[in-house]
């Protein structure tokens, strides 16, 4: 018998960012807290505490996890058995890796919604000094809420988010406690509707991510960019992988982000060569991806020199 699907409402952010207040208000909402069994998992205890007396239903069970090492599959499986929740709300510790949570989830539990809360007065400092933690919380967030945003540099905060995620909605909350949604236009630095989509050296990381997010939008398009070659014997002599090393947040996460490129003839490129490629993109299955993905069909190629910054970044 298949496990029952249990949605998780995941609230992330650093200490005193406003997670507790939002969860409290959510559990006071009778439309959300309608009498179903709810597990509230608290992984961070701040100055503000929950007031169960104001919850719309008494069917909320609160459990505190004090240490990241305690967040195990055994613990979570035990909670699933003991409480049999219909919904799970998690106030997650901003200093813990989300991988610790994801590895511990019982079968059938899935993240339905992920919201990141950030203090606008400290966001840029956190990003400068603990960027890996900021990236960890931001890269999969559906919404980012900056509170204490009166007088904040909204453009800088907008760029902070867009340097990591193009899909997250952004909202600002000031002293009025009303959410103002970010309306800053954020066009791509290249024209996806051009006859040839030319990708500048500094824009490869954005191109690669957007290609992954919007696969079908690129089907049939022609692209031109400079990349480093990687050869793979299983691809044969008429194919290469071409791309760039991409750094998301720090040197530890640098990884080669390449695309399969096919030719109508044998090519003599070696791993480590640099080339400027012009190719038509087709979204189709390929064994290197193990699923449908962007396959480039080269129309022109020329050897090139290494760019000034060989590692591509989002900022």
Short mmCIF file of C-alpha atoms in Angstrom, two decimals:
data_model
loop_
_atom_site.label_atom_id
_atom_site.label_comp_id
_atom_site.label_asym_id
_atom_site.label_seq_id
_atom_site.Cartn_x
_atom_site.Cartn_y
_atom_site.Cartn_z
CA UNK A 1 0.00 0.00 0.00
CA UNK A 2 1.33 3.41 -0.98
CA UNK A 3 2.22 5.81 1.80
CA UNK A 4 -0.19 8.67 2.38
CA UNK A 5 1.16 11.92 0.91
CA UNK A 6 1.79 14.41 3.71
CA UNK A 7 2.40 18.05 2.69
CA UNK A 8 5.09 20.02 4.49
CA UNK A 9 4.88 23.78 4.89
CA UNK A 10 8.50 24.76 5.35
CA UNK A 11 9.40 28.11 6.94
CA UNK A 12 13.10 28.95 6.76
CA UNK A 13 15.18 31.95 7.77
CA UNK A 14 17.63 33.13 10.37
CA UNK A 15 16.96 33.90 14.03
CA UNK A 16 14.28 36.56 14.67
CA UNK A 17 13.37 36.79 10.99
CA UNK A 18 9.62 36.45 11.62
CA UNK A 19 9.00 32.73 11.12
CA UNK A 20 7.25 32.17 14.46
CA UNK A 21 4.78 35.01 13.96
CA UNK A 22 3.83 33.79 10.49
CA UNK A 23 3.31 30.21 11.69
CA UNK A 24 1.28 31.45 14.67
CA UNK A 25 -0.99 33.40 12.33
CA UNK A 26 -1.28 30.41 10.00
CA UNK A 27 -2.41 28.15 12.84
CA UNK A 28 -4.94 30.78 13.97
CA UNK A 29 -6.55 30.61 10.52
CA UNK A 30 -9.56 28.29 10.69
CA UNK A 31 -9.40 27.68 6.94
CA UNK A 32 -5.92 26.19 7.30
CA UNK A 33 -6.19 24.76 10.80
CA UNK A 34 -9.57 23.14 10.17
CA UNK A 35 -9.36 20.34 12.70
CA UNK A 36 -6.98 18.07 10.75
CA UNK A 37 -4.00 16.64 12.59
CA UNK A 38 -1.09 19.07 12.36
CA UNK A 39 2.49 18.45 13.48
CA UNK A 40 4.46 21.62 14.27
CA UNK A 41 8.17 20.84 14.21
CA UNK A 42 10.24 23.61 15.79
CA UNK A 43 13.98 23.53 15.04
CA UNK A 44 14.78 26.96 16.44
CA UNK A 45 13.67 28.65 19.63
CA UNK A 46 13.76 32.44 19.52
CA UNK A 47 12.42 35.13 21.81
CA UNK A 48 8.87 34.70 20.57
CA UNK A 49 6.92 31.63 21.66
CA UNK A 50 3.81 29.99 20.27
CA UNK A 51 0.44 30.55 21.95
CA UNK A 52 -1.56 27.34 21.41
CA UNK A 53 -4.58 28.88 23.13
CA UNK A 54 -5.06 31.06 20.04
CA UNK A 55 -4.82 28.22 17.53
CA UNK A 56 -8.03 27.65 15.57
CA UNK A 57 -7.99 23.96 16.49
CA UNK A 58 -6.61 21.88 19.34
CA UNK A 59 -5.32 19.22 16.95
CA UNK A 60 -1.81 20.71 16.77
CA UNK A 61 1.10 18.83 18.29
CA UNK A 62 4.34 20.74 18.81
CA UNK A 63 7.70 18.96 18.86
CA UNK A 64 11.08 20.65 19.34
CA UNK A 65 14.31 19.39 17.78
CA UNK A 66 17.26 21.07 19.47
CA UNK A 67 20.22 19.75 17.47
CA UNK A 68 20.75 19.20 13.75
CA UNK A 69 22.27 15.77 14.41
CA UNK A 70 19.01 14.67 16.01
CA UNK A 71 17.12 15.25 12.75
CA UNK A 72 17.14 11.66 11.51
CA UNK A 73 14.87 9.37 9.54
CA UNK A 74 14.31 7.37 12.71
CA UNK A 75 13.10 10.45 14.57
CA UNK A 76 10.82 11.56 11.75
CA UNK A 77 9.47 8.07 11.20
CA UNK A 78 8.67 7.91 14.92
CA UNK A 79 6.81 11.23 14.75
CA UNK A 80 4.89 10.02 11.71
CA UNK A 81 3.80 6.91 13.57
CA UNK A 82 3.03 8.67 16.86
CA UNK A 83 1.08 11.65 15.51
CA UNK A 84 -0.16 10.47 12.07
CA UNK A 85 -0.26 14.09 10.86
CA UNK A 86 -2.30 15.30 7.91
CA UNK A 87 -0.05 18.36 7.56
CA UNK A 88 3.38 19.27 8.86
CA UNK A 89 4.65 22.78 9.58
CA UNK A 90 8.38 23.18 10.12
CA UNK A 91 10.13 26.21 11.61
CA UNK A 92 13.63 25.45 10.37
CA UNK A 93 16.88 26.63 11.90
CA UNK A 94 18.66 28.97 9.49
CA UNK A 95 22.06 27.66 10.57
CA UNK A 96 21.20 24.06 9.62
CA UNK A 97 21.57 22.63 6.14
CA UNK A 98 18.32 21.79 4.40
CA UNK A 99 19.89 18.53 3.26
CA UNK A 100 19.70 17.37 6.88
CA UNK A 101 15.94 17.81 6.74
CA UNK A 102 15.42 16.35 3.28
CA UNK A 103 17.42 13.22 4.14
CA UNK A 104 15.28 12.63 7.22
CA UNK A 105 11.83 12.84 5.61
CA UNK A 106 9.67 9.71 5.84
CA UNK A 107 8.28 8.20 2.65
CA UNK A 108 5.27 10.15 1.44
CA UNK A 109 6.25 13.44 3.10
CA UNK A 110 6.96 16.19 0.58
CA UNK A 111 7.60 19.93 0.66
CA UNK A 112 4.40 21.57 -0.53
CA UNK A 113 5.47 25.15 0.13
CA UNK A 114 8.78 26.73 1.15
CA UNK A 115 8.96 30.35 2.34
CA UNK A 116 12.11 32.17 3.38
CA UNK A 117 11.90 35.00 5.92
CA UNK A 118 14.74 37.50 5.99
CA UNK A 119 15.40 40.56 8.15
CA UNK A 120 16.01 43.28 5.57
CA UNK A 121 18.35 45.13 7.94
CA UNK A 122 20.80 42.21 8.15
CA UNK A 123 20.20 40.39 4.83
CA UNK A 124 23.16 41.86 2.95
CA UNK A 125 25.49 41.18 5.87
CA UNK A 126 24.33 37.54 6.11
CA UNK A 127 24.81 37.17 2.36
CA UNK A 128 28.33 38.58 2.52
CA UNK A 129 29.47 36.54 5.52
CA UNK A 130 27.39 33.35 5.30
CA UNK A 131 26.51 33.13 1.63
CA UNK A 132 26.45 29.32 1.52
CA UNK A 133 23.68 29.31 4.15
CA UNK A 134 21.77 32.01 2.27
CA UNK A 135 22.02 30.05 -0.97
CA UNK A 136 20.93 26.88 0.82
CA UNK A 137 17.69 28.52 1.99
CA UNK A 138 17.04 30.60 -1.11
CA UNK A 139 17.61 28.29 -4.04
CA UNK A 140 14.37 26.32 -3.62
CA UNK A 141 12.20 28.95 -1.90
CA UNK A 142 8.94 29.81 -3.61
CA UNK A 143 8.69 33.14 -1.79
CA UNK A 144 11.12 35.41 0.03
CA UNK A 145 9.65 37.86 2.55
CA UNK A 146 11.90 40.69 3.70
CA UNK A 147 10.55 42.12 6.94
CA UNK A 148 11.68 45.30 8.72
CA UNK A 149 11.92 46.66 5.19
CA UNK A 150 11.16 50.34 5.87
CA UNK A 151 13.94 52.30 4.19
CA UNK A 152 15.66 49.14 2.88
CA UNK A 153 17.59 49.17 -0.39
CA UNK A 154 15.07 47.10 -2.30
CA UNK A 155 17.12 46.94 -5.46
CA UNK A 156 20.04 45.42 -3.53
CA UNK A 157 17.71 42.88 -1.90
CA UNK A 158 16.13 42.11 -5.27
CA UNK A 159 19.57 41.45 -6.77
CA UNK A 160 20.49 39.26 -3.79
CA UNK A 161 17.53 36.99 -4.53
CA UNK A 162 17.87 37.03 -8.30
CA UNK A 163 21.55 36.16 -8.02
CA UNK A 164 20.42 32.80 -6.65
CA UNK A 165 16.85 32.24 -7.85
CA UNK A 166 14.84 33.63 -10.73
CA UNK A 167 11.59 31.95 -9.76
CA UNK A 168 11.10 33.02 -6.13
CA UNK A 169 8.48 35.71 -5.53
CA UNK A 170 9.75 38.62 -3.45
CA UNK A 171 7.75 40.64 -0.93
CA UNK A 172 8.63 43.41 1.50
CA UNK A 173 7.01 43.99 4.90
CA UNK A 174 7.44 47.24 6.81
CA UNK A 175 5.95 48.74 9.95
CA UNK A 176 2.46 48.66 8.39
CA UNK A 177 2.73 44.83 8.32
CA UNK A 178 1.29 44.87 4.80
CA UNK A 179 3.14 42.89 2.15
CA UNK A 180 4.34 44.84 -0.87
CA UNK A 181 5.29 42.58 -3.75
CA UNK A 182 8.45 43.26 -5.70
CA UNK A 183 7.65 44.75 -9.11
CA UNK A 184 11.21 45.39 -10.25
CA UNK A 185 11.57 44.23 -13.85
CA UNK A 186 14.19 41.56 -14.17
CA UNK A 187 14.84 40.85 -17.85
CA UNK A 188 17.42 38.31 -18.87
CA UNK A 189 20.75 39.80 -20.01
CA UNK A 190 20.25 38.15 -23.42
CA UNK A 191 17.40 38.14 -25.91
CA UNK A 192 15.74 34.73 -26.00
CA UNK A 193 13.73 35.78 -29.09
CA UNK A 194 16.73 36.84 -31.15
CA UNK A 195 17.55 34.82 -34.31
CA UNK A 196 20.77 33.85 -32.51
CA UNK A 197 20.79 34.04 -28.71
CA UNK A 198 24.27 35.35 -27.95
CA UNK A 199 25.46 34.56 -24.42
CA UNK A 200 28.19 36.80 -23.05
CA UNK A 201 30.95 35.15 -21.04
CA UNK A 202 29.67 36.66 -17.79
CA UNK A 203 26.11 35.41 -18.42
CA UNK A 204 26.69 31.68 -18.89
CA UNK A 205 25.53 30.76 -15.36
CA UNK A 206 22.25 32.65 -15.84
CA UNK A 207 21.78 31.06 -19.27
CA UNK A 208 22.42 27.55 -17.96
CA UNK A 209 19.96 27.98 -15.08
CA UNK A 210 17.29 29.57 -17.24
CA UNK A 211 17.68 26.80 -19.80
CA UNK A 212 17.08 24.25 -17.06
CA UNK A 213 14.06 26.14 -15.71
CA UNK A 214 12.46 26.90 -19.08
CA UNK A 215 13.43 23.93 -21.24
CA UNK A 216 10.58 24.10 -23.72
CA UNK A 217 11.16 27.83 -24.35
CA UNK A 218 14.54 27.00 -25.86
CA UNK A 219 13.41 24.19 -28.16
CA UNK A 220 14.35 25.10 -31.74
CA UNK A 221 16.33 28.18 -30.68
CA UNK A 222 19.86 28.93 -31.88
CA UNK A 223 22.44 29.82 -29.24
CA UNK A 224 26.03 31.03 -29.35
CA UNK A 225 28.44 30.96 -26.42
CA UNK A 226 32.01 30.21 -25.37
CA UNK A 227 32.58 27.07 -23.35
CA UNK A 228 35.12 24.53 -22.25
CA UNK A 229 35.11 21.12 -23.91
CA UNK A 230 34.82 17.80 -22.12
CA UNK A 231 35.11 14.53 -24.05
CA UNK A 232 33.27 11.37 -23.06
CA UNK A 233 34.02 8.07 -24.82
CA UNK A 234 30.44 6.93 -24.64
CA UNK A 235 29.42 9.89 -26.81
CA UNK A 236 31.69 8.90 -29.71
CA UNK A 237 33.83 11.13 -31.92
CA UNK A 238 31.00 13.30 -33.21
CA UNK A 239 29.90 14.68 -29.87
CA UNK A 240 31.30 16.69 -27.00
CA UNK A 241 30.06 18.20 -23.78
CA UNK A 242 30.57 21.95 -23.70
CA UNK A 243 29.97 24.32 -20.82
CA UNK A 244 31.58 26.15 -17.93
CA UNK A 245 32.48 25.54 -14.35
CA UNK A 246 29.79 27.35 -12.35
CA UNK A 247 30.08 28.63 -8.78
CA UNK A 248 26.78 29.13 -6.98
CA UNK A 249 28.00 30.43 -3.65
CA UNK A 250 31.56 29.41 -2.82
CA UNK A 251 34.57 27.51 -4.16
CA UNK A 252 33.40 24.27 -2.54
CA UNK A 253 30.35 24.06 -4.80
CA UNK A 254 32.04 24.74 -8.15
CA UNK A 255 30.81 22.16 -10.66
CA UNK A 256 31.07 21.70 -14.39
CA UNK A 257 27.72 22.58 -15.97
CA UNK A 258 27.82 21.36 -19.54
CA UNK A 259 25.54 20.54 -22.46
CA UNK A 260 25.69 17.70 -24.95
CA UNK A 261 26.68 18.96 -28.41
CA UNK A 262 26.42 16.84 -31.56
CA UNK A 263 28.23 17.35 -34.88
CA UNK A 264 27.73 15.99 -38.39
CA UNK A 265 31.41 15.00 -38.53
CA UNK A 266 34.19 13.87 -36.25
CA UNK A 267 35.74 16.66 -34.20
CA UNK A 268 39.26 16.79 -32.77
CA UNK A 269 38.67 18.85 -29.63
CA UNK A 270 40.28 17.61 -26.43
CA UNK A 271 39.07 17.96 -22.87
CA UNK A 272 40.05 21.39 -21.60
CA UNK A 273 39.92 23.12 -24.99
CA UNK A 274 37.85 26.28 -25.28
CA UNK A 275 35.52 26.89 -28.20
CA UNK A 276 32.83 29.25 -29.40
CA UNK A 277 29.84 27.19 -30.43
CA UNK A 278 26.75 28.09 -32.45
CA UNK A 279 24.06 25.44 -32.26
CA UNK A 280 20.37 24.67 -32.48
CA UNK A 281 18.80 23.50 -29.25
CA UNK A 282 16.50 20.48 -29.26
CA UNK A 283 14.81 19.23 -26.10
CA UNK A 284 14.95 15.46 -26.37
CA UNK A 285 16.03 12.35 -24.44
CA UNK A 286 19.75 11.70 -24.19
CA UNK A 287 21.63 8.99 -22.34
CA UNK A 288 24.02 11.45 -20.71
CA UNK A 289 21.09 13.21 -19.01
CA UNK A 290 19.11 10.04 -18.35
CA UNK A 291 16.01 11.95 -19.39
CA UNK A 292 14.88 14.70 -21.76
CA UNK A 293 17.25 17.61 -21.85
CA UNK A 294 18.89 20.24 -24.07
CA UNK A 295 20.84 18.65 -26.90
CA UNK A 296 22.84 21.06 -29.07
CA UNK A 297 23.19 20.46 -32.81
CA UNK A 298 26.26 22.42 -33.88
CA UNK A 299 26.09 24.64 -36.95
CA UNK A 300 29.42 26.40 -36.38
CA UNK A 301 32.36 25.97 -34.03
CA UNK A 302 35.78 27.57 -33.62
CA UNK A 303 38.58 27.09 -31.12
CA UNK A 304 38.98 30.00 -28.72
CA UNK A 305 41.01 31.21 -25.78
CA UNK A 306 40.05 30.86 -22.14
CA UNK A 307 37.82 33.74 -20.95
CA UNK A 308 39.10 36.25 -18.41
CA UNK A 309 37.02 34.58 -15.70
CA UNK A 310 36.84 30.84 -16.52
CA UNK A 311 34.49 30.11 -13.60
CA UNK A 312 30.99 31.45 -14.23
CA UNK A 313 28.95 32.96 -11.38
CA UNK A 314 25.49 34.43 -10.87
CA UNK A 315 26.73 37.76 -9.52
#
